[in-house]
PDB file of C-alpha atoms and ligand atoms in Angstrom:
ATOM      1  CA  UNK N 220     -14.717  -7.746  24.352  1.00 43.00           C
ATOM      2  CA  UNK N 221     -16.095  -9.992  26.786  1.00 43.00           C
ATOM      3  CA  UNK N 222     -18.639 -12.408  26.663  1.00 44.00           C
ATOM      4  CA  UNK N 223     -21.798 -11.869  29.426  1.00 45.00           C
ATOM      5  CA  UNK N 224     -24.965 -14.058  29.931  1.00 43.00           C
ATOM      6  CA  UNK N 225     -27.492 -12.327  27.106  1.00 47.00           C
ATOM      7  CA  UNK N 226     -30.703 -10.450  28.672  1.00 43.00           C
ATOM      8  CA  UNK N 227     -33.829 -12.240  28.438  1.00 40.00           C
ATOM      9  CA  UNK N 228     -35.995 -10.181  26.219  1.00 39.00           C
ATOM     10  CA  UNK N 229     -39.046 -10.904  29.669  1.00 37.00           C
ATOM     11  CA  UNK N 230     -39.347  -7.345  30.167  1.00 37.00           C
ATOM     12  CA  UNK N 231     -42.373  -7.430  32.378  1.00 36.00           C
ATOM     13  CA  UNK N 232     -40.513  -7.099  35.633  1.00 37.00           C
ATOM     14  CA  UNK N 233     -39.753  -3.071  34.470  1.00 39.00           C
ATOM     15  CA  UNK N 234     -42.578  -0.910  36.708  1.00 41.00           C
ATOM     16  CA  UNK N 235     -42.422   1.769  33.904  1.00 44.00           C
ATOM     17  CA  UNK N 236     -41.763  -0.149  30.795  1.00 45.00           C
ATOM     18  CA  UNK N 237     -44.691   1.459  29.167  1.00 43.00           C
ATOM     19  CA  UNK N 238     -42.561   4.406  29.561  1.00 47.00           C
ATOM     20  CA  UNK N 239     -41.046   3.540  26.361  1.00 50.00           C
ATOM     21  CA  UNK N 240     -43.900   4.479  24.393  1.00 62.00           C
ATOM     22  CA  UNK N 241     -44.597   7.561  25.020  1.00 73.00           C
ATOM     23  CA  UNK N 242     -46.182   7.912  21.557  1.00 80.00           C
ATOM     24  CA  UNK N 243     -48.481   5.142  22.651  1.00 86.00           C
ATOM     25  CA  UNK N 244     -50.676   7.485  25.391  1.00 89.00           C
ATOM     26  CA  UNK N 245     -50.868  10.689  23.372  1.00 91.00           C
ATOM     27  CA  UNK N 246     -52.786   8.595  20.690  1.00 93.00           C
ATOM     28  CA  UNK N 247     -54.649   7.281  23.586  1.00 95.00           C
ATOM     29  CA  UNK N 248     -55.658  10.298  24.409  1.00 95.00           C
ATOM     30  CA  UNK N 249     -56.319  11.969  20.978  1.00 95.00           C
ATOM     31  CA  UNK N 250     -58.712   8.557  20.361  1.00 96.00           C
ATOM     32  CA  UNK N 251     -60.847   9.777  23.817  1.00 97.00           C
ATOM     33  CA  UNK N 252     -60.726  13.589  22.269  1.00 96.00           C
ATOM     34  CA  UNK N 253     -61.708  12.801  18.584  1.00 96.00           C
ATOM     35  CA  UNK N 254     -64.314  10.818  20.336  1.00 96.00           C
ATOM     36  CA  UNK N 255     -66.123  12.539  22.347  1.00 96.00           C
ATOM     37  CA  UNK N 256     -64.976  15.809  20.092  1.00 95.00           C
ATOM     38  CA  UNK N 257     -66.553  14.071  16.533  1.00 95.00           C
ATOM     39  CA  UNK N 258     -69.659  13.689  18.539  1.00 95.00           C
ATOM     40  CA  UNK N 259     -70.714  16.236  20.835  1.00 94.00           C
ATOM     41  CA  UNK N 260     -68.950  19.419  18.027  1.00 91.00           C
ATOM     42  CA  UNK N 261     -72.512  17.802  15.384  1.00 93.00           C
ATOM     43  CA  UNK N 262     -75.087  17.692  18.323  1.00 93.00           C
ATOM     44  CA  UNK N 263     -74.506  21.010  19.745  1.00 92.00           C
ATOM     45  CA  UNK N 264     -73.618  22.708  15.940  1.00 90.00           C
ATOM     46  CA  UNK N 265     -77.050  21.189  14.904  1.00 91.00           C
ATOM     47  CA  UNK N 266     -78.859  22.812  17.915  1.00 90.00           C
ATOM     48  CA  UNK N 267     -76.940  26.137  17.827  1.00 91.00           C
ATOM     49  CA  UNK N 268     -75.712  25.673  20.810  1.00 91.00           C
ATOM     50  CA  UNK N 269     -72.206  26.493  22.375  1.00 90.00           C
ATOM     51  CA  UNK N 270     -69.754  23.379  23.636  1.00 90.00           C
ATOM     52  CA  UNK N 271     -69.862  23.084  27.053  1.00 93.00           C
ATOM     53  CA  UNK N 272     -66.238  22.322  27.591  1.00 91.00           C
ATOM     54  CA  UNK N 273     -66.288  21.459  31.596  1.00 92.00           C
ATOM     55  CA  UNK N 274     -68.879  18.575  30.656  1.00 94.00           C
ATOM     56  CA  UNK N 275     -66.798  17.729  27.629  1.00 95.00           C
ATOM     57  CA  UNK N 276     -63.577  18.022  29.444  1.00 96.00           C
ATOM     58  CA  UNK N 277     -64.845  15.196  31.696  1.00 96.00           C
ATOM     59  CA  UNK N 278     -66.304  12.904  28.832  1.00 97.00           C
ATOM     60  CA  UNK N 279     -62.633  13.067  27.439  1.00 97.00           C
ATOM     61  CA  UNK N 280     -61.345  12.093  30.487  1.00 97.00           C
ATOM     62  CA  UNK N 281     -64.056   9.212  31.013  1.00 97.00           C
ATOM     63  CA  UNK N 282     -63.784   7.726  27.640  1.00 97.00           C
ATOM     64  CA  UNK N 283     -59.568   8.481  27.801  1.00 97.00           C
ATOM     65  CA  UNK N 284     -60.225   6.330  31.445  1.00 97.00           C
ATOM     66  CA  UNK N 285     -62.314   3.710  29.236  1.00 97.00           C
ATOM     67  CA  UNK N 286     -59.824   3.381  26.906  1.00 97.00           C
ATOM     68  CA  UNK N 287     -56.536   3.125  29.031  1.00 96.00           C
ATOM     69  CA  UNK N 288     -58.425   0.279  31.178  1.00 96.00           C
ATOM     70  CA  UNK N 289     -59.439  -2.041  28.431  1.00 96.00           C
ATOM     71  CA  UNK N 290     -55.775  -1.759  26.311  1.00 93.00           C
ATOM     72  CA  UNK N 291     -54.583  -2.676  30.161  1.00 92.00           C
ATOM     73  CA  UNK N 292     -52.272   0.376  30.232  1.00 89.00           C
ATOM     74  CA  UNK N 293     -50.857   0.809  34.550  1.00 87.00           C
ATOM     75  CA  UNK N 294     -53.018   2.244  37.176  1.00 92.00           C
ATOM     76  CA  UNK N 295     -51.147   5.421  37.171  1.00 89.00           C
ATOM     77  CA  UNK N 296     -51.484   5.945  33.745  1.00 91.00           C
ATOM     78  CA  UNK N 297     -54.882   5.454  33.893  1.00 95.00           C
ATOM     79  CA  UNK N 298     -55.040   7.985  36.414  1.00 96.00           C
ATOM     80  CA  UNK N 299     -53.204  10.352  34.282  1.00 95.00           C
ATOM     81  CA  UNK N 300     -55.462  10.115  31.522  1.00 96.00           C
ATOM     82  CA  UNK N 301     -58.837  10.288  33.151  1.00 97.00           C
ATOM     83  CA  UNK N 302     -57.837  13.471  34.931  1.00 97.00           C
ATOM     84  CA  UNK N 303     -55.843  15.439  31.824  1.00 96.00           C
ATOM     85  CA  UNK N 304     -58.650  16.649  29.641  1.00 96.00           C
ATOM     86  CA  UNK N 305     -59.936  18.134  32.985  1.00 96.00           C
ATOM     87  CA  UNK N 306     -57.331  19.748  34.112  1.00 96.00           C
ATOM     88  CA  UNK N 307     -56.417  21.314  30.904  1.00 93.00           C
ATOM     89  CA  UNK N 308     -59.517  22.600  31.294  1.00 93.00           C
ATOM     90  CA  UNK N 309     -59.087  24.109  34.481  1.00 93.00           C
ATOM     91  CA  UNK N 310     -55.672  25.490  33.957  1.00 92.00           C
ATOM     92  CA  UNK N 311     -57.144  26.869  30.733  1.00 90.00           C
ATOM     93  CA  UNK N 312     -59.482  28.929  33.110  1.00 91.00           C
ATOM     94  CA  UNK N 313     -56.914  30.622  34.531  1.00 91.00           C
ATOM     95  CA  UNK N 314     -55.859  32.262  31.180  1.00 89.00           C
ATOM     96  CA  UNK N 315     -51.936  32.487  32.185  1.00 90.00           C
ATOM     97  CA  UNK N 316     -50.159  33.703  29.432  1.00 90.00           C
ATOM     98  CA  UNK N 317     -48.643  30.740  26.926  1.00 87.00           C
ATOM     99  CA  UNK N 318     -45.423  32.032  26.737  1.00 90.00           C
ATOM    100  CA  UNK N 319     -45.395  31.147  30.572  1.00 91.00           C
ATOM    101  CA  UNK N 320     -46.030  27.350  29.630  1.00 89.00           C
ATOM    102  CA  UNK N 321     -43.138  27.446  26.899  1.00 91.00           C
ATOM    103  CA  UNK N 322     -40.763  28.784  29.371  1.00 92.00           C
ATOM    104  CA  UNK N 323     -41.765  25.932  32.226  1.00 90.00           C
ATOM    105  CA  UNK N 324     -41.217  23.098  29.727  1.00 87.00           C
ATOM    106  CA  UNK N 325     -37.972  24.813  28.105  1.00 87.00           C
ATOM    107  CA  UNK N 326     -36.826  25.161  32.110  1.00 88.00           C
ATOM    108  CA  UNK N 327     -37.931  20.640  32.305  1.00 86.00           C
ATOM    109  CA  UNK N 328     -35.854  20.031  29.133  1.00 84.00           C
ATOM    110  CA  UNK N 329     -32.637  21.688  30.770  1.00 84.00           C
ATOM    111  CA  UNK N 330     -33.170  19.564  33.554  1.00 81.00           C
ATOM    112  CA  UNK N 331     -34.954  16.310  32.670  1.00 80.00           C
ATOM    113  CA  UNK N 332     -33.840  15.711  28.930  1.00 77.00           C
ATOM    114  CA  UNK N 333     -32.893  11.989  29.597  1.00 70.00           C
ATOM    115  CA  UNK N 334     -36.667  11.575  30.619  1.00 72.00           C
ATOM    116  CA  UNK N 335     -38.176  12.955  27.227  1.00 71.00           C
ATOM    117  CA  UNK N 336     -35.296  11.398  25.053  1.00 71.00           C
ATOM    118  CA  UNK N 337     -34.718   7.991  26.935  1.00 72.00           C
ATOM    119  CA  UNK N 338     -36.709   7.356  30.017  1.00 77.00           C
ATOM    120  CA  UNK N 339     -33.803   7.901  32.008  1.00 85.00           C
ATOM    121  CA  UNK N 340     -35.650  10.566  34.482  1.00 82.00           C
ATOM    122  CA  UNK N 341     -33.424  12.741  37.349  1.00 88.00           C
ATOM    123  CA  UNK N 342     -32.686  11.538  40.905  1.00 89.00           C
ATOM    124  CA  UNK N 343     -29.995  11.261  43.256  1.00 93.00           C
ATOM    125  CA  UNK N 344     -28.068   8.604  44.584  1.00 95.00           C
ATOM    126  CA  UNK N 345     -27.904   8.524  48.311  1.00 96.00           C
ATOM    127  CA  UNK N 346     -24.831   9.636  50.774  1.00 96.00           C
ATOM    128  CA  UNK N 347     -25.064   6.092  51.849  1.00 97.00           C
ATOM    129  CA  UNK N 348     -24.802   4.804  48.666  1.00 97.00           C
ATOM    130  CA  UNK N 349     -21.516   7.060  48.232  1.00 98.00           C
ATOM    131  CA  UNK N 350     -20.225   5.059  51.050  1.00 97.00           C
ATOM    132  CA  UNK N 351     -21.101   1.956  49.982  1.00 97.00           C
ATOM    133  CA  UNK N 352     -19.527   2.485  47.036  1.00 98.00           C
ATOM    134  CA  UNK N 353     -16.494   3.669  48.475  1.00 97.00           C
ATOM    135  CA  UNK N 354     -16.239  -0.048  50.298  1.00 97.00           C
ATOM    136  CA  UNK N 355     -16.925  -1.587  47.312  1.00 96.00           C
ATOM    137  CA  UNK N 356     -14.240   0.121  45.416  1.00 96.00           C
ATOM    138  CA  UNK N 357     -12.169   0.212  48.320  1.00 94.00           C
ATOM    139  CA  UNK N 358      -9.562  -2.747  47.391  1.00 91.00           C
ATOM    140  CA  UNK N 359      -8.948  -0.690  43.911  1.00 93.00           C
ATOM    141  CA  UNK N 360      -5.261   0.610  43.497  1.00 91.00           C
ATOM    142  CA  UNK N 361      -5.387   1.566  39.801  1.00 94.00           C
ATOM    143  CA  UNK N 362      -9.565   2.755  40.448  1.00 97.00           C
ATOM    144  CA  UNK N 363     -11.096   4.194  36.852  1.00 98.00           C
ATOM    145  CA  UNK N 364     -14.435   4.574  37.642  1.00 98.00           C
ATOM    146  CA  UNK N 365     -17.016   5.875  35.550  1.00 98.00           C
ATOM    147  CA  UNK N 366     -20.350   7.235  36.377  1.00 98.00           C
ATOM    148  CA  UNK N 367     -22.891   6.863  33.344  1.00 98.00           C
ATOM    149  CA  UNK N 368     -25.751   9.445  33.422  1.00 96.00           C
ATOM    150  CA  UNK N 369     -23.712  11.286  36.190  1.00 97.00           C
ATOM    151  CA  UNK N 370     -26.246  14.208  37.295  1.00 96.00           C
ATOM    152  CA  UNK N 371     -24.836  17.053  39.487  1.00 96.00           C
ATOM    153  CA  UNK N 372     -21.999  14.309  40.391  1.00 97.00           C
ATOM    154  CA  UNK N 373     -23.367  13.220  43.357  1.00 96.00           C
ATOM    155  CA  UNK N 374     -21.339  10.291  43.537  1.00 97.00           C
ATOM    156  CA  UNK N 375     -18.121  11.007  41.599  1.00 98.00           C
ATOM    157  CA  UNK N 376     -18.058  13.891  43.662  1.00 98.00           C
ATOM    158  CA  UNK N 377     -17.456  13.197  46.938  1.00 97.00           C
ATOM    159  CA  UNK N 378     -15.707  10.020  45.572  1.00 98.00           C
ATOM    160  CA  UNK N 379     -13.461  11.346  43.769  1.00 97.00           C
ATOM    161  CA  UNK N 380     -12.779  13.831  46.644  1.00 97.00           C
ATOM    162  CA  UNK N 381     -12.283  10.698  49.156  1.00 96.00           C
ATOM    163  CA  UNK N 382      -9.827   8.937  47.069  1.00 96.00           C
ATOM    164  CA  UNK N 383      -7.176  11.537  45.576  1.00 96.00           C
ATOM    165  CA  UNK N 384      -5.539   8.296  43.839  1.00 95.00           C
ATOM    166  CA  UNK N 385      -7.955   7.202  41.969  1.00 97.00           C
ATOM    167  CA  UNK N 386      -9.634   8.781  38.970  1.00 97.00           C
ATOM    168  CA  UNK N 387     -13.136   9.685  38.287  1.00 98.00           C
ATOM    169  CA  UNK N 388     -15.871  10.559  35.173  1.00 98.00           C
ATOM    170  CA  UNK N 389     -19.003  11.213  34.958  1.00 98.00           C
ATOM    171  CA  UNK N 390     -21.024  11.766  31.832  1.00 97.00           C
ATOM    172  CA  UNK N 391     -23.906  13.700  31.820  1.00 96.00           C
ATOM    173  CA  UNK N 392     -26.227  15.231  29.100  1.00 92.00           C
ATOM    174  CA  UNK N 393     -29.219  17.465  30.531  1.00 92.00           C
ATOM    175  CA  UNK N 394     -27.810  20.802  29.870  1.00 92.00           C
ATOM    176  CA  UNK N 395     -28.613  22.403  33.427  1.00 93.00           C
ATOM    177  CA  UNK N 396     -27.568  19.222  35.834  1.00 95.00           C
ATOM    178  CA  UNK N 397     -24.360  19.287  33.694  1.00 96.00           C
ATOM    179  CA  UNK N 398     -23.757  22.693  34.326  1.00 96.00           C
ATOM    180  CA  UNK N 399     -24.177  22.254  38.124  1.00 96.00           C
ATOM    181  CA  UNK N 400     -22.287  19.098  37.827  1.00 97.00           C
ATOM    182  CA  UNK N 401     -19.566  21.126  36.264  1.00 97.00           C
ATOM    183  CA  UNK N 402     -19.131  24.001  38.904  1.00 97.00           C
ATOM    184  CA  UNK N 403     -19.309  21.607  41.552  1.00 96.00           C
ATOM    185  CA  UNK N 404     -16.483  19.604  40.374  1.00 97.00           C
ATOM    186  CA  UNK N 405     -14.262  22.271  39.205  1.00 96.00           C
ATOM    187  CA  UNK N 406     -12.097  21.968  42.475  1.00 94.00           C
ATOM    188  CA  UNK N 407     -11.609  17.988  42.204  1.00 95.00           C
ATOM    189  CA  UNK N 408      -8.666  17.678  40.330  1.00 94.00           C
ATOM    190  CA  UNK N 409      -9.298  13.839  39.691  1.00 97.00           C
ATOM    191  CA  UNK N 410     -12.689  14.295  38.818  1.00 97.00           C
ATOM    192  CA  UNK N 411     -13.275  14.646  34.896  1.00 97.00           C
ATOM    193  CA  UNK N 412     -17.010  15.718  34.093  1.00 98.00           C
ATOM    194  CA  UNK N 413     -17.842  15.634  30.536  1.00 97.00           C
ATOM    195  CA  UNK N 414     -21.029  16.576  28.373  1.00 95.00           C
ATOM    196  CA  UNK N 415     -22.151  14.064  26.759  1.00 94.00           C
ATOM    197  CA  UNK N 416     -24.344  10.752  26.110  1.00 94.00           C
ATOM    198  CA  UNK N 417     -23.692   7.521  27.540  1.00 95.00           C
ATOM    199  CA  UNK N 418     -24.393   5.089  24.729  1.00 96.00           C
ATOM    200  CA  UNK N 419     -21.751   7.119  22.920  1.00 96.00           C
ATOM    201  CA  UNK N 420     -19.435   6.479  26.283  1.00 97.00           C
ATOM    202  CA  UNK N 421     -16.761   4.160  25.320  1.00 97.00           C
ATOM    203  CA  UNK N 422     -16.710   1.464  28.150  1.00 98.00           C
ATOM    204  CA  UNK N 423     -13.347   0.196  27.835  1.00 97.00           C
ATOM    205  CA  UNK N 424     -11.251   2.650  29.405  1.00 96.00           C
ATOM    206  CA  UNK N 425     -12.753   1.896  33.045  1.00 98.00           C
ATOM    207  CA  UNK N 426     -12.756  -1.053  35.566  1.00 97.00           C
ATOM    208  CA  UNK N 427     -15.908   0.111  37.435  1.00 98.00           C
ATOM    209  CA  UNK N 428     -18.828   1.450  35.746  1.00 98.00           C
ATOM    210  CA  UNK N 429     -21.759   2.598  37.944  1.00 98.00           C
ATOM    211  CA  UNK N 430     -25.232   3.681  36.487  1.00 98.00           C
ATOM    212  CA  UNK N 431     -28.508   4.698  37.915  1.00 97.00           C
ATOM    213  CA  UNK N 432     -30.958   5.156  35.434  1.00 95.00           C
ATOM    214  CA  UNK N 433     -34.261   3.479  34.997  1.00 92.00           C
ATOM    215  CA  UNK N 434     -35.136  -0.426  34.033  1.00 92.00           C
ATOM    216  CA  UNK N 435     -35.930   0.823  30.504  1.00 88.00           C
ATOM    217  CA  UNK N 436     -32.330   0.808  28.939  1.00 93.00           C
ATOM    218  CA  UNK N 437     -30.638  -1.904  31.032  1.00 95.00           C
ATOM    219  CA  UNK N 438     -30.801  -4.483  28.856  1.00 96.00           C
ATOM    220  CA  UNK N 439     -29.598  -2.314  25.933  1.00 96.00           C
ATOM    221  CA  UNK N 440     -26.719  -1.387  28.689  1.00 97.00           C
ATOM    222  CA  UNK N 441     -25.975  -4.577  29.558  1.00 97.00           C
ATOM    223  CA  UNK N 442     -25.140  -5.093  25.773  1.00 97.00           C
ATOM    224  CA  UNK N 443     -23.002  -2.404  25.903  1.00 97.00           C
ATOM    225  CA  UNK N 444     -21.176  -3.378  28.590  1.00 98.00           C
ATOM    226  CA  UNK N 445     -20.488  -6.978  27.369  1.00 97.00           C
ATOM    227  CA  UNK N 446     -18.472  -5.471  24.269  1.00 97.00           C
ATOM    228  CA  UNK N 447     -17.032  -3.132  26.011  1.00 97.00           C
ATOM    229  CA  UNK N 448     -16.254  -3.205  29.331  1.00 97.00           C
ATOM    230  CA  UNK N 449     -12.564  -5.397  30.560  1.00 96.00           C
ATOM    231  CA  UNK N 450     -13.122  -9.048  31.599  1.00 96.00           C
ATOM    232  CA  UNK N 451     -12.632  -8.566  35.009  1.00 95.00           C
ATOM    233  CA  UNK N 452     -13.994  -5.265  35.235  1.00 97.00           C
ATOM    234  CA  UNK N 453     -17.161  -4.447  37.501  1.00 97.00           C
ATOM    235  CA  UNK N 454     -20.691  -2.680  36.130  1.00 98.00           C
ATOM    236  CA  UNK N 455     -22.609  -1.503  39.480  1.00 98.00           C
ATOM    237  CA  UNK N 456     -26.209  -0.509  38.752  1.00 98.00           C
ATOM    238  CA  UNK N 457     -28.242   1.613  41.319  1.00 97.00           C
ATOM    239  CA  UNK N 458     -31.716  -0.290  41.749  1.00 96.00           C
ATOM    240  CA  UNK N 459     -31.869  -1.583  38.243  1.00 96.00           C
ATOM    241  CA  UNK N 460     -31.327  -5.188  37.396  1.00 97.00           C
ATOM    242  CA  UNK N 461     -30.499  -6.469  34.130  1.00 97.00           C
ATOM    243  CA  UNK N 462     -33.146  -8.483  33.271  1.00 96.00           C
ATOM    244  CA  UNK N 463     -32.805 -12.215  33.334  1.00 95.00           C
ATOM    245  CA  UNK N 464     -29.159 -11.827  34.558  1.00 96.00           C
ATOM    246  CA  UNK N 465     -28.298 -12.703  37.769  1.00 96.00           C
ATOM    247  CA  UNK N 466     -26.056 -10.393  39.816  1.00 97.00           C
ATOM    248  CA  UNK N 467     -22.837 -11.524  41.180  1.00 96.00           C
ATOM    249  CA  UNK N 468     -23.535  -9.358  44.184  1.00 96.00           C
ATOM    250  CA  UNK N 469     -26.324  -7.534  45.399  1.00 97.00           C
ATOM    251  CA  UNK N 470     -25.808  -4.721  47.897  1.00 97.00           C
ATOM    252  CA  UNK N 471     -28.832  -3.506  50.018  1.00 97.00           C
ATOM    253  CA  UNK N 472     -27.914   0.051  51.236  1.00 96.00           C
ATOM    254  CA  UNK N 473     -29.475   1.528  54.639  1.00 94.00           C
ATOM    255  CA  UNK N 474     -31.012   4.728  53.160  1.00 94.00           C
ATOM    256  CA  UNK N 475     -34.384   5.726  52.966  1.00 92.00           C
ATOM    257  CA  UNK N 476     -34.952   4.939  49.881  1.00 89.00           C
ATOM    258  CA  UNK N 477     -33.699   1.314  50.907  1.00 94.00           C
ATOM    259  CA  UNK N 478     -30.988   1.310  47.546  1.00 96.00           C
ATOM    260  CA  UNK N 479     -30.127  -1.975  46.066  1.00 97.00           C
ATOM    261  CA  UNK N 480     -27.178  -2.491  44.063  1.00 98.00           C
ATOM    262  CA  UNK N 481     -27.170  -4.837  41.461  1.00 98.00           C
ATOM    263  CA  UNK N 482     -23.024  -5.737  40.550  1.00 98.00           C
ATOM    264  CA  UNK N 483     -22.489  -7.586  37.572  1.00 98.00           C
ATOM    265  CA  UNK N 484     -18.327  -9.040  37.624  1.00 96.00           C
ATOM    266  CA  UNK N 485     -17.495  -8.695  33.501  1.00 93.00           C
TER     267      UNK N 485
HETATM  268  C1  SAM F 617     -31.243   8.843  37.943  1.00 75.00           C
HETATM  269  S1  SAM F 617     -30.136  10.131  37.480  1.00 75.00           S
HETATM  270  C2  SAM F 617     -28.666   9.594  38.324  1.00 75.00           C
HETATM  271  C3  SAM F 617     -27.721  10.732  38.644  1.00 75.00           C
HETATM  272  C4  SAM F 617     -26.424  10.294  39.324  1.00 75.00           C
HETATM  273  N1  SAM F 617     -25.765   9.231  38.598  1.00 75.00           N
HETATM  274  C5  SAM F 617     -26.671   9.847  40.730  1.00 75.00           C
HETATM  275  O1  SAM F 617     -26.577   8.633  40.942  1.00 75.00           O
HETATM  276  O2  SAM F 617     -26.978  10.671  41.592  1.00 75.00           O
HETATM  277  C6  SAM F 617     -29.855   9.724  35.771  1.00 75.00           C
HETATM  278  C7  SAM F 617     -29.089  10.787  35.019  1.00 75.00           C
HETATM  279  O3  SAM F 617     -28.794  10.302  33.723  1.00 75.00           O
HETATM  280  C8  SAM F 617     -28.862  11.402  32.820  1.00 75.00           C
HETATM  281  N2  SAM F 617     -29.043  10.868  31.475  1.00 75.00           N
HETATM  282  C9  SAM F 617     -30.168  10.355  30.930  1.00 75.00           C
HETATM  283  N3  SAM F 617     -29.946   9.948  29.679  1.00 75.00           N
HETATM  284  C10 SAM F 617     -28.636  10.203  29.420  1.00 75.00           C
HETATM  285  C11 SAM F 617     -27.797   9.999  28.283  1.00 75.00           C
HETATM  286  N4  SAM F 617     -28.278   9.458  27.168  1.00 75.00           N
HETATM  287  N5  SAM F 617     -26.512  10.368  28.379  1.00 75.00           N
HETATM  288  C12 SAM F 617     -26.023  10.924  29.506  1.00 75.00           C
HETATM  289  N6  SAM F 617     -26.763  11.139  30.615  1.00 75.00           N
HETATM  290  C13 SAM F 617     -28.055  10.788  30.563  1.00 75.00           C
HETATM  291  C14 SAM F 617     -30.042  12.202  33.321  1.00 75.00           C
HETATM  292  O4  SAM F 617     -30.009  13.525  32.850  1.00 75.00           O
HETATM  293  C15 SAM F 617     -29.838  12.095  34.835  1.00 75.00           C
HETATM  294  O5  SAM F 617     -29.059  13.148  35.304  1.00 75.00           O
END
């Protein structure tokens, strides 16, 4: 619909851009277990002897450390794999009933399900933030604003609430934030909160479009935005800058978290 500068495809600038391969650190770690695992299991079978899984625990964690250092994987996720064969080992200790383990990740899924399926993991914009983007929007008189990833509407919200004129969406797709989302915006009349996933969002119905999600899908949203979104129209993203596109205005919030928004004019 409109035409936007394209992304640069540099996307070294995203802290958790390994992120997007998940796939890529379990078969990191199954190389440090079939490892140490194809070599200890034939030199304690020959002698007759029984595993000892603490010391083995710790080789797979050593050689999973080895091998996350030299493919030049981050520091935390280097972190995270020296210390997991351990602690599985540990936890294993405690013989807690699996079903127990099930039930916590079934419980994550409700709540983080944009983290497992899209690297799009849960927090909360700011109060501040809420008023910032109340002065932003401020000048609006016919104000369709849409909140992508919306997560227990903290910003449509109170929004929404603020300006009884203008009308309000957020989209939202982990089952258990939606639900909370839901009940707490039953009593806003111009709020609409819908189930659903963003890249199946059609753009072109709103003049401000706000996300806060993570750097891994920005420049795919950026994209999205360009053939869909109103010339004219305003994207706002929370922290995350399209890469290799310069904002037209960048807002630094006073919060704790010291928020940055990145607006993009369409
Ligand atoms: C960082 S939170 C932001 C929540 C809210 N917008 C705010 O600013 O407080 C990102 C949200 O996007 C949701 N999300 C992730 N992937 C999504 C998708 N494909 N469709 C819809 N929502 C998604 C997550 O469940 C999460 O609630």
């Amino acid at each position: 619909m409109s035409h936007l500068p394209a992304p640069s495809s540099d996307r070294s600038d995203a802290p958790t851009a390994t992120l997007a391969r998940p796939l890529r650190q379990l078969a990191l770690q199954a190389a440090a277990v079939l490892a140490v695992l194809s070599l200890a299991w034939p030199y304690y079978g020959v002698r007759g002897e029984e595993l000892p899984w603490p010391q083995t625990a710790f080789a797979i964690g050593a050689v999973a450390l080895l091998l996350a250092t030299l493919s030049h994987q981050p520091w935390w996720w280097r972190i995270l794999h020296a210390v997991f064969a351990p602690l599985a080992w540990g936890v294993a200790l405690l013989q807690i009933d699996p079903g127990w383990f099930l039930l916590a990740s079934m419980l994550l899924l409700l709540v983080y399900r944009g983290a497992l399926s899209g690297q799009i993991p849960l927090y909360f914009s700011s109060r501040e933030t809420v008023h910032a983007l109340a002065a932003l929007t401020h000048g609006y008189h016919d104000l369709r604003f849409l909140d992508l990833g919306a997560g227990i509407g903290s910003i449509v919200q109170p929004l929404a609430a603020a300006r009884p004129d203008a009308s309000f969406t957020g989209v939202e797709n982990a089952p258990a934030t939606w639900l909370a989302g839901r009940v707490r915006t039953l009593a806003t009349a111009n709020c609409s909160w819908r189930w659903g996933d963003l890249w199946r969002t059609d753009l072109a119905a709103y003049n401000v479009v706000y996300a806060f999600l993570s750097p891994t899908p920005m420049a795919a949203l950026w994209e999205k935005v360009g053939r869909e979104m109103r010339p004219g129209s305003l994207f706002i993203s929370n922290s995350f800058a399209v890469p290799g596109v310069a904002a037209t205005q960048e807002i630094d919030v006073d919060d704790c978290r010291h928020t940055r928004l990145y607006c993009y004019r369409v």
